[in-house]
Amino acid sequence: MADSVTGRPRIETVAQLAGTSPITVSRALRRPEKVAASTRARIAAAIEQLGYIPNLSASSLASRRSGIVAVLVPTLGHSLFAETLRGISETVAAAGLQILLGDYAYSTERERALLRALAGRQPEAVVTIGLVQDAAQRALLAALGGPVVETWDLTPEPIDTVIGFSNEAAGAAVARHFLAGGRRRLAFAGGADLRAAARLQGFAAAIAEAGAAPPCVVKTSDLAVGAGRVALTEILESDPACDAIFLANDVVAAGAVLEARDRGIAIPGRLAICGLGDLEIGRAIRPVLTTVNVDAYDIGRRAGQVVVDRLSGTAVGARVIDVGCSIIVRESG
Amino acid sequence: MADSVTGRPRIETVAQLAGTSPITVSRALRRPEKVAASTRARIAAAIEQLGYIPNLSASSLASRRSGIVAVLVPTLGHSLFAETLRGISETVAAAGLQILLGDYAYSTERERALLRALAGRQPEAVVTIGLVQDAAQRALLAALGGPVVETWDLTPEPIDTVIGFSNEAAGAAVARHFLAGGRRRLAFAGGADLRAAARLQGFAAAIAEAGAAPPCVVKTSDLAVGAGRVALTEILESDPACDAIFLANDVVAAGAVLEARDRGIAIPGRLAICGLGDLEIGRAIRPVLTTVNVDAYDIGRRAGQVVVDRLSGTAVGARVIDVGCSIIVRESG
DNA sequence: CTGAAAGCGCTTACAG
DNA sequence: CTGAAAGCGCTTACAG
C-alpha cells in the first residue's frame, strides 16, 4: 500500500516490511518489553531502513495523550524567566515531554489568545510564569484537567499548584536589612508589574513599622543597566539624603552602582544598594552587589518536576510551595 | 450524544446546539466568509456557551497542517538567542502558528533526539539557531518537506534558507578597524563554538594580511562579565604589550572594561576593546563600548517572515541572506 | 451556502 | 506474545 498523501512511511509500512502488524509496531515503540526480542529486532530494522517517524498528531488523537507541556511566559526578554524556562525544559524533556511555548509580551490580550491556542493542543500540563490574573482564563486552565503550575509568585488560591516566593516578604526583608544597618532614608526602584507592587508594599510596610520615613519610589522603564543609572539620578534629585536603594534586579542595580561610581558617591559608605536575582553581573561589578537570591532555574526545575510527578501518578504534596528567598549580603550594602 | 471520553465538547456538540452540521462548524471556524451570517451567529453562540476549543491534534491529522513551527536553540541561556527566539515568536504568532521549542544545551546527542521528537509533530517549518552540522540531521530536516531556516551563520549550501552573517567577515572587520586605529598587538577572546572559530579565523587572516604579529588568543568559559575579567587578566599576562582586544560579546567585553578600570588601565588610550551584539550593557558602561552590531531580534523576525511567506506560497528570493554586521565605533576603541 | 461519506495515522480494549 | 475491529475528532473532496 502506497503511503497516502504525504509519501512518508506510516506504521503500516513498517509493519509490512517487518512482517508483523501495526499494533505490534506501536507496542514495540511504547512498551518494548511486551514484544518478543526477534520481532522487536525486525521492527527496529524496518524503522531504520524506512526512516520512519511516528505521526504524533495521530498518536495524540488516539491515545488522548499529547506529550505536550504548554509554557506561558510574560516575555523571553527577561533573563530570569529564560532561566526558569530552561529549568522547565530540562526536566520535562527528560520525561519525553515537549514544550509548546507562548510569549505574550505582557499583553493580557495576547495571553488570552495564546491560552486558547495552546489549549487546542490538549497539553497534558501547563506551566505559567507569573499568576494568571483573569478569572475566565483561570477557569479555562482548570477545565483542561491536567496539572497547572503557576510560578514566580505565591497565592493562597492557586489553580492547582504554585511555586514561588512572596515578593512582599522579599521587600520587607530588604527594608529590615537596610534599617538594621542604620540606614534611614530608603528608596525603591521597580517596574509597573504586580510583582514589583507587592515588593514595594512589603518594603514600605516594614519601614513604617520601624517608624522611618516613607520610601522614595521611582519607576524603572525596563530591566536594564541604563534604567538603573536613571533611577539613581531621579532618586537623588527627589531625596538627596537617600542612603539605601532596593532595585528591581541585579542588572538595574549594577547600573545604579556604575552611576554612583561615576558621580563619586561612595558605596556602601554613603549609599547602600541591593538588587535581586543573584545575577552574574552583580558578582562581577565592584563593589560586589548585595542581592535578594531568587533561584530562577530552580523554580523552573521544580515546576517541571511537579508536572512530571503528577503525570506519572506520583503523589505530590503541597499546592503552595514557597521556595523562599534570602538576602545575600556582599559589599554594596 | 455524550462527549465520549474526555467529556469536553466536540465539533459535533457545537453543531447540534447550533442546529447545523460539523462540517459547517469547521468551515465557520476556518473560512467564516463562506458561511451565512445567521448560521455563523448561531455557531458562535454555541461555541461560546459550550466553551468549545477545537482539538488541534485531530485537525492536524485530518488537514495535514500542524500549525506548528519547530525552533531549535543551542541554549536559552544566551540573551542574543533569546532575542532571536522573540523575533521568531512574534512573527509566526501573528500568522497563527505556534512554536514548539527545543533547547539542546549545545549537546549533539540531545539535538538529534530533539529533532526526531519535533519531526513527529509534523511541523510545517523548522527554524534553527546555528547551522545543523550533522549530515544525517540535515537530511532529516530536508525530508520534512517544509521550509527550513537556519540562522546566525552563513553557508553556501543551506538545507533551504540561511539568514545570518559571516563571522569570518566580522572578525576581519574588527581586526582592520583596530589596525586602522594604529593598534599593533591584537588579542582575541572567544568560546569553543564554531562561530567563535570562524570569527578568529577572519580576525587572524586580516592581521596576517597587514603584516602585524599574530593575535594572542584566550578561551572564555562563558558569556559572562566575570569571564571578561579573566580574559583581560590572561591576555595581559601572556602579552603585556597588547593594545586591542576583540571579545565574544558585549557582556564579556564589559567585564574586560571593568577589570581594566580596576587596574587603572586607560581605555581606549592604552587598550582598545570591542565587543559584539550591541547589548544594552555596552551602552551603559563607561567608556561606552565599541561593538559589532548583530541585530539578533531582526534575524529572528526575518526568519519568521520567511517561514510565513513560504507557507502562504509567496515567492521568496535568495536562499542565502546575509544580514551583515557593522562596527559601531564608540568610546572604548 | 450546506452536508454525507470517507479517511487522516495512530492506539485502546479485547480476544486468543 | 500477537492481531482484527473500532474509534479518537477533525477536514477534504465532492455533490447539490
PDB file of C-alpha atoms (C1' of nucleotides) in Angstrom, chain D:
ATOM      1  C1'  DC D   1       3.428 -12.715  22.695  1.00  0.00           C
ATOM      2  C1'  DT D   2       0.312 -11.044  18.777  1.00  0.00           C
ATOM      3  C1'  DG D   3      -3.671  -9.160  15.980  1.00  0.00           C
ATOM      4  C1'  DA D   4      -8.746  -7.638  13.985  1.00  0.00           C
ATOM      5  C1'  DA D   5     -12.016  -4.222  14.912  1.00  0.00           C
ATOM      6  C1'  DA D   6     -13.395   0.123  16.258  1.00  0.00           C
ATOM      7  C1'  DG D   7     -12.680   4.764  17.126  1.00  0.00           C
ATOM      8  C1'  DC D   8     -10.044   9.289  18.571  1.00  0.00           C
ATOM      9  C1'  DG D   9     -12.142  14.424  16.425  1.00  0.00           C
ATOM     10  C1'  DC D  10     -11.435  16.633  12.958  1.00  0.00           C
ATOM     11  C1'  DT D  11     -11.206  18.062   7.345  1.00  0.00           C
ATOM     12  C1'  DT D  12     -11.140  17.009   2.321  1.00  0.00           C
ATOM     13  C1'  DA D  13     -13.327  16.466  -1.878  1.00  0.00           C
ATOM     14  C1'  DC D  14     -17.461  16.083  -3.800  1.00  0.00           C
ATOM     15  C1'  DA D  15     -22.265  16.929  -4.656  1.00  0.00           C
ATOM     16  C1'  DG D  16     -26.204  19.625  -4.561  1.00  0.00           C
TER      17       DG D  16
END
